[in-house]
Each structure stands twice: as C-alpha cells, then as structure tokens.
Coordinates of C-alpha atoms in Angstrom, one line a residue:
X1 CA 97.9 130.6 106.0
X2 CA 101.2 128.8 105.3
X3 CA 101.2 125.3 103.8
X4 CA 102.2 122.6 106.4
X5 CA 105.7 121.0 105.9
X6 CA 105.5 117.4 105.2
X7 CA 107.9 114.7 106.8
X8 CA 109.3 112.3 104.4
X9 CA 109.2 109.3 107.0
X10 CA 105.6 110.2 107.8
X11 CA 104.5 110.3 104.2
X12 CA 106.4 107.0 103.5
X13 CA 104.5 105.4 106.5
X14 CA 101.1 106.7 105.2
X15 CA 101.7 105.3 101.5
X16 CA 103.0 101.9 102.9
X17 CA 100.0 101.6 105.0
X18 CA 97.8 102.5 102.0
X19 CA 99.6 100.0 99.8
X20 CA 99.4 97.0 102.0
X21 CA 96.3 97.9 104.1
X22 CA 98.0 96.7 107.2
X23 CA 99.8 98.5 110.0
X24 CA 101.7 95.2 110.8
X25 CA 102.8 94.6 107.2
X26 CA 103.7 98.2 106.8
X27 CA 106.0 98.1 109.8
X28 CA 107.8 95.0 108.7
X29 CA 108.4 96.5 105.4
X30 CA 109.8 99.7 106.8
X31 CA 111.8 97.8 109.6
X32 CA 109.8 99.6 112.3
X33 CA 107.2 98.8 114.6
X34 CA 103.5 99.1 114.3
X35 CA 103.4 101.7 117.2
X36 CA 106.1 103.9 115.5
X37 CA 104.4 104.1 112.1
X38 CA 101.0 104.6 113.9
X39 CA 102.7 107.8 115.6
X40 CA 104.0 108.9 112.3
X41 CA 100.6 108.6 110.6
X42 CA 98.9 110.6 113.6
X43 CA 101.4 113.4 113.2
X44 CA 101.0 113.7 109.4
X45 CA 97.1 113.6 109.8
X46 CA 97.5 116.4 112.6
X47 CA 99.6 118.4 110.4
X48 CA 97.3 118.2 107.2
X49 CA 94.1 118.6 109.5
X50 CA 92.5 115.4 107.9
X51 CA 92.1 111.7 108.8
X52 CA 94.0 109.7 106.0
X53 CA 93.3 106.1 107.1
X54 CA 90.2 104.5 108.5
X55 CA 91.0 101.7 110.8
X56 CA 88.8 99.1 112.3
X57 CA 89.4 95.6 113.9
X58 CA 88.9 94.0 110.5
X59 CA 89.7 96.6 108.0
X60 CA 92.4 99.3 107.0
X61 CA 91.6 101.5 104.2
X62 CA 92.1 105.0 102.8
X63 CA 89.6 107.7 104.0
X64 CA 88.1 110.2 101.4
X65 CA 90.8 112.5 102.2
X66 CA 93.4 109.8 102.1
X67 CA 92.4 108.8 98.7
X68 CA 92.8 112.4 97.5
X69 CA 96.3 112.6 99.0
X70 CA 97.8 109.3 98.1
X71 CA 99.1 110.0 94.6
X72 CA 100.4 113.5 95.4
X73 CA 102.0 111.7 98.2
X74 CA 103.6 109.2 96.0
X75 CA 104.9 112.1 93.7
X76 CA 106.3 113.8 96.8
X77 CA 108.2 110.7 97.7
X78 CA 109.5 110.1 94.2
X79 CA 110.6 113.8 94.0
X80 CA 112.5 113.4 97.3
X81 CA 114.2 110.0 96.1
X82 CA 115.2 111.7 92.8
X83 CA 116.8 114.7 94.7
X84 CA 118.8 112.2 96.9
X85 CA 120.0 110.1 93.9
X86 CA 121.1 113.1 92.2
X87 CA 123.8 113.7 94.8
X88 CA 124.8 109.9 94.9
X89 CA 127.2 108.2 92.5
X90 CA 126.0 104.9 93.9
X91 CA 124.3 102.6 91.2
X92 CA 122.6 99.5 92.4
X93 CA 121.3 96.6 90.3
X94 CA 118.1 94.9 90.6
X95 CA 117.5 91.7 88.8
X96 CA 113.9 90.8 88.5
X97 CA 112.4 87.6 87.0
X98 CA 108.8 87.6 85.7
X99 CA 107.2 84.4 84.4
X100 CA 106.2 84.5 80.7
X101 CA 102.6 83.5 81.5
X102 CA 102.3 86.2 84.3
X103 CA 103.9 89.2 82.4
X104 CA 101.3 91.4 81.0
X105 CA 100.6 95.0 79.8
X106 CA 101.5 96.3 83.3
X107 CA 105.3 95.3 82.9
X108 CA 106.3 98.9 81.5
X109 CA 104.4 100.5 84.2
X110 CA 106.2 98.4 86.8
X111 CA 109.7 99.3 85.3
X112 CA 108.8 103.1 85.1
X113 CA 107.5 103.2 88.7
X114 CA 110.8 101.6 90.0
X115 CA 112.9 104.0 88.0
X116 CA 110.9 106.9 89.2
X117 CA 111.1 105.7 92.9
X118 CA 115.0 105.1 92.7
X119 CA 116.7 106.6 89.6
X120 CA 120.1 105.0 90.8
X121 CA 118.5 101.5 90.4
X122 CA 119.6 99.5 87.3
X123 CA 116.9 97.3 86.6
X124 CA 117.7 94.0 84.9
X125 CA 114.6 92.1 83.7
X126 CA 114.6 88.3 83.0
X127 CA 111.5 86.6 81.3
X128 CA 111.4 82.8 81.3
X129 CA 109.2 79.9 82.4
X130 CA 108.5 79.7 86.1
X131 CA 110.8 76.7 86.8
X132 CA 113.9 78.3 85.3
X133 CA 113.3 81.6 87.1
X134 CA 112.8 79.9 90.6
X135 CA 116.1 77.8 89.9
X136 CA 117.9 81.2 89.1
X137 CA 116.3 82.7 92.4
X138 CA 117.4 79.9 94.5
X139 CA 120.9 80.2 93.2
X140 CA 120.9 83.9 93.9
X141 CA 121.1 84.8 90.2
X142 CA 117.8 86.8 90.6
X143 CA 116.9 89.2 93.3
X144 CA 113.1 88.7 93.0
X145 CA 110.6 86.9 90.8
X146 CA 107.0 87.0 90.2
X147 CA 105.3 83.7 89.4
X148 CA 101.9 82.0 90.0
X149 CA 101.4 80.4 93.4
X150 CA 101.2 76.8 92.0
X151 CA 104.6 77.4 90.1
X152 CA 106.4 78.3 93.3
X153 CA 106.0 78.5 97.1
X154 CA 103.5 80.2 99.1
X155 CA 105.9 82.3 101.4
X156 CA 106.2 85.2 99.2
X157 CA 104.3 88.4 98.8
X158 CA 100.7 87.8 97.7
X159 CA 100.0 90.4 94.7
X160 CA 96.4 89.3 94.4
X161 CA 94.1 86.7 92.5
X162 CA 94.6 85.6 89.0
X163 CA 91.2 84.6 87.2
X164 CA 90.9 82.3 84.2
X165 CA 88.3 81.9 81.6
X166 CA 87.5 80.4 78.2
X167 CA 88.3 83.0 75.5
X168 CA 87.8 82.8 71.6
X169 CA 87.3 85.2 68.7
X170 CA 83.7 86.6 68.3
X171 CA 83.3 84.6 65.1
X172 CA 84.5 81.3 66.5
X173 CA 82.1 78.5 65.9
X174 CA 81.9 75.2 67.9
X175 CA 79.6 72.5 66.2
X176 CA 77.6 70.4 68.7
X177 CA 79.0 66.8 68.8
X178 CA 82.4 67.8 67.7
X179 CA 85.5 67.9 70.1
X180 CA 86.2 71.4 71.4
X181 CA 89.2 72.7 69.6
X182 CA 91.6 73.9 72.2
X183 CA 94.7 76.0 71.8
X184 CA 97.1 75.5 74.9
X185 CA 100.4 76.1 76.3
X186 CA 103.0 73.5 76.6
X187 CA 102.2 70.4 78.5
X188 CA 104.0 71.4 81.7
X189 CA 101.7 74.4 82.0
X190 CA 99.3 74.4 85.0
X191 CA 96.6 76.3 83.3
X192 CA 96.5 73.6 80.6
X193 CA 96.3 70.9 83.2
X194 CA 93.4 72.4 85.0
X195 CA 91.5 73.2 81.8
X196 CA 91.9 69.5 80.6
X197 CA 90.8 68.2 84.0
X198 CA 87.8 70.6 84.0
X199 CA 86.7 69.4 80.6
X200 CA 87.2 65.9 81.6
X201 CA 85.2 66.1 84.7
X202 CA 82.4 67.7 82.6
X203 CA 82.4 65.0 80.0
X204 CA 83.3 67.5 77.2
X205 CA 85.4 65.9 74.3
X206 CA 88.2 68.2 73.3
X207 CA 91.2 68.1 71.1
X208 CA 94.4 70.2 71.0
X209 CA 94.7 71.9 67.6
X210 CA 97.4 74.3 68.7
X211 CA 100.2 74.0 71.3
X212 CA 102.8 76.7 71.7
X213 CA 104.0 79.8 73.9
X214 CA 101.6 82.1 75.6
X215 CA 101.9 84.6 72.7
X216 CA 101.4 81.9 70.0
X217 CA 98.2 80.7 72.0
X218 CA 96.6 84.3 72.2
X219 CA 97.4 84.7 68.5
X220 CA 95.6 81.3 67.7
X221 CA 92.6 82.5 69.6
X222 CA 92.5 85.8 68.0
X223 CA 92.6 84.2 64.7
X224 CA 89.5 82.3 65.4
X225 CA 91.5 78.7 65.3
X226 CA 90.4 77.6 68.7
X227 CA 89.3 78.3 72.4
X228 CA 92.0 79.0 74.9
X229 CA 91.9 78.7 78.6
X230 CA 93.5 82.0 79.5
X231 CA 94.1 84.6 82.2
X232 CA 91.2 87.1 82.0
X233 CA 94.1 89.8 82.6
X234 CA 96.1 88.6 79.4
X235 CA 93.4 87.4 77.2
X236 CA 93.6 89.1 73.7
X237 CA 91.5 92.3 73.7
X238 CA 89.7 91.3 70.6
X239 CA 88.4 88.0 72.3
X240 CA 85.3 87.3 74.3
X241 CA 84.7 84.8 77.3
X242 CA 82.7 81.9 75.8
X243 CA 81.9 79.7 78.8
X244 CA 78.2 80.4 78.9
X245 CA 78.0 80.1 75.0
X246 CA 79.5 76.8 74.9
X247 CA 78.5 75.4 78.3
X248 CA 82.2 75.1 79.4
X249 CA 83.1 74.4 83.1
X250 CA 84.5 77.2 85.4
X251 CA 88.3 77.2 85.9
X252 CA 89.7 77.7 89.5
X253 CA 91.7 81.0 90.3
X254 CA 95.3 81.2 91.2
X255 CA 97.4 83.8 93.0
X256 CA 100.4 85.8 91.9
X257 CA 103.3 85.8 94.3
X258 CA 106.5 87.9 94.5
X259 CA 109.4 86.3 96.0
X260 CA 112.6 88.0 97.2
X261 CA 115.3 87.4 99.9
X262 CA 116.7 91.0 100.0
X263 CA 116.0 92.8 103.2
X264 CA 117.6 96.3 103.2
X265 CA 115.5 99.3 103.3
X266 CA 116.1 100.6 99.9
X267 CA 115.2 97.1 98.3
X268 CA 112.2 96.8 100.5
X269 CA 111.0 100.2 99.3
X270 CA 111.6 99.1 95.7
X271 CA 109.6 95.9 96.1
X272 CA 106.8 97.7 97.8
X273 CA 106.6 99.9 94.9
X274 CA 106.7 96.9 92.6
X275 CA 103.9 95.3 94.4
X276 CA 101.8 98.4 94.5
X277 CA 102.1 99.0 90.7
X278 CA 101.3 95.5 90.0
X279 CA 98.1 95.6 92.1
X280 CA 97.0 98.7 90.4
X281 CA 97.5 97.4 86.9
X282 CA 96.5 93.9 87.1
X283 CA 92.9 94.9 87.4
X284 CA 92.8 96.3 83.8
X285 CA 91.4 93.1 82.3
X286 CA 90.5 91.2 85.5
X287 CA 86.8 91.3 85.1
X288 CA 85.5 88.8 82.7
X289 CA 84.3 90.1 79.4
X290 CA 80.6 89.5 78.5
X291 CA 79.9 87.1 75.9

C-alpha cells in the first residue's frame, strides 16, 4: 500500500489549529476562513485515515492520532520551507524585542525554531526593559516584542500565564521578628511593586538588602543573601519556593504577551512558530517547586 501524499496547505492548517486550539484564530493567522481550513483539515484526515482534531462547542484539541502526527507535521513543514528558501535569494530581517525580565531558557529554542521554519529570515534580537522595547516597537524600530501584560497593552497574542513565588536558597534562614531580607529588581519593576504590596497587606516587615538586574537578583537568591519574588519559570534551579516555610502571602499571576504589527503571511507564520515554541518551553519551571 502506497503512502498518502501530503498537501502542504492542509498540514499547515492542521498545525496552526493545533497550536492556537481554535479554528477562528487559525483562519485569521493564515489569512483564510474558518470554513476553508476546516475543509483542508477534513481532506488531510481522510487522506491519513485518522481523526487529528477533536472539536466540541467549548474545546478544540488534538486527538490521540493528532498528538502522534503533530511533530512529524512540523518537521514536514520545516523541510518544505527549507527547500523553498534554498531556491530563493531573498533575505528578510525580523527584529524581535524580549523584555529582560521575561527572557528565559527558552530563548535559544525560539531562535532555532524560527531559523528552522524560515532559513531566509535574519533574526535580530534586542533585550531591554519593557518600556524601552515598547517605545521602539511604537516607532517601528522593532517588528515584534514579548513583554508582560502589565508592562504593555492587552491587544497582543496571549502566550500564557506567568506565575510568581517567593524563592530562596535551601539554607536561607529568616529569624522570627526580624524584617524579611528581600532581593528585588529596580523600583520601576511591577513584580517588586506587587511583592511589596503583598507583604505590607500581610503586615510582614521587610527590608531590601539587594537591588539590581534580574540576573543579579537571581544570583543574590542563589547565594543565600535574601528571598526573591520571582517568576516560577525563571527562578534559579538551585532555589526553592519558601512561601509556606515563612508564611509569605501569595503573589498574583500575570500574562505574557506578544505584540506585532506585521501582517504578511510569512511573518504571520514566523509569529505562529514563535508563539508555539514559547508555549512549549515556558512550562519547564512553571510549576512551583516544593519547599
């Protein structure tokens, strides 16, 4: 029995639906209609002989066969784009800004996935504080930015939640009756503000013993100098969450947003790849580590 031939547009429709878990959003990303991508998906499922997407009024998700097929489908699309790019002399530039307090271990994966998706794309990455990045974005100096919701606007692509906790080195000691020693980012940082407000509402005395960049704060936490209010995803791997140990208040979550004004198909596909890679890897340390 011969293997079925795969249609590139149909596979792209399937992968897009799988990534955004919505037929409507997938149609918008691909510049198509919901009906058109539904037809493409049905033809692909008929050709493969398996249902790939399970769809209910409230939920769109991969079927068991879809979960097996989605990664080979990505590889198929990547190979297709590499083949097309090999015959094209066109080079395009994509200028991406990532806020320093958002950037984490997933950044190399994001860049590798973008390059795999479109080898003709020259990726220029800028890392700065959110305010500077958003100003550059508004002036068209950047094509896309990744920031936290409270640092920007709510009209971008929602990449998912960002959870926070109180982290310290395993050997950190906090003596009852003494102010909590806190390592914090610069005073303009939103996480610092919500941490201070949470401590004040809980009537917990605190003092800043270290103020600096995100890398400096994580270094201070790892060294056992202080407790840090940090993203669970970005906390030092040698630290533990200590809210229960020291009776510290919970910190409200945030959202990570991707903003872009570009609308051509190739850029939309690059943004889709970027968003999917981010969602896959942001869960690496999202779960709070036990004390």
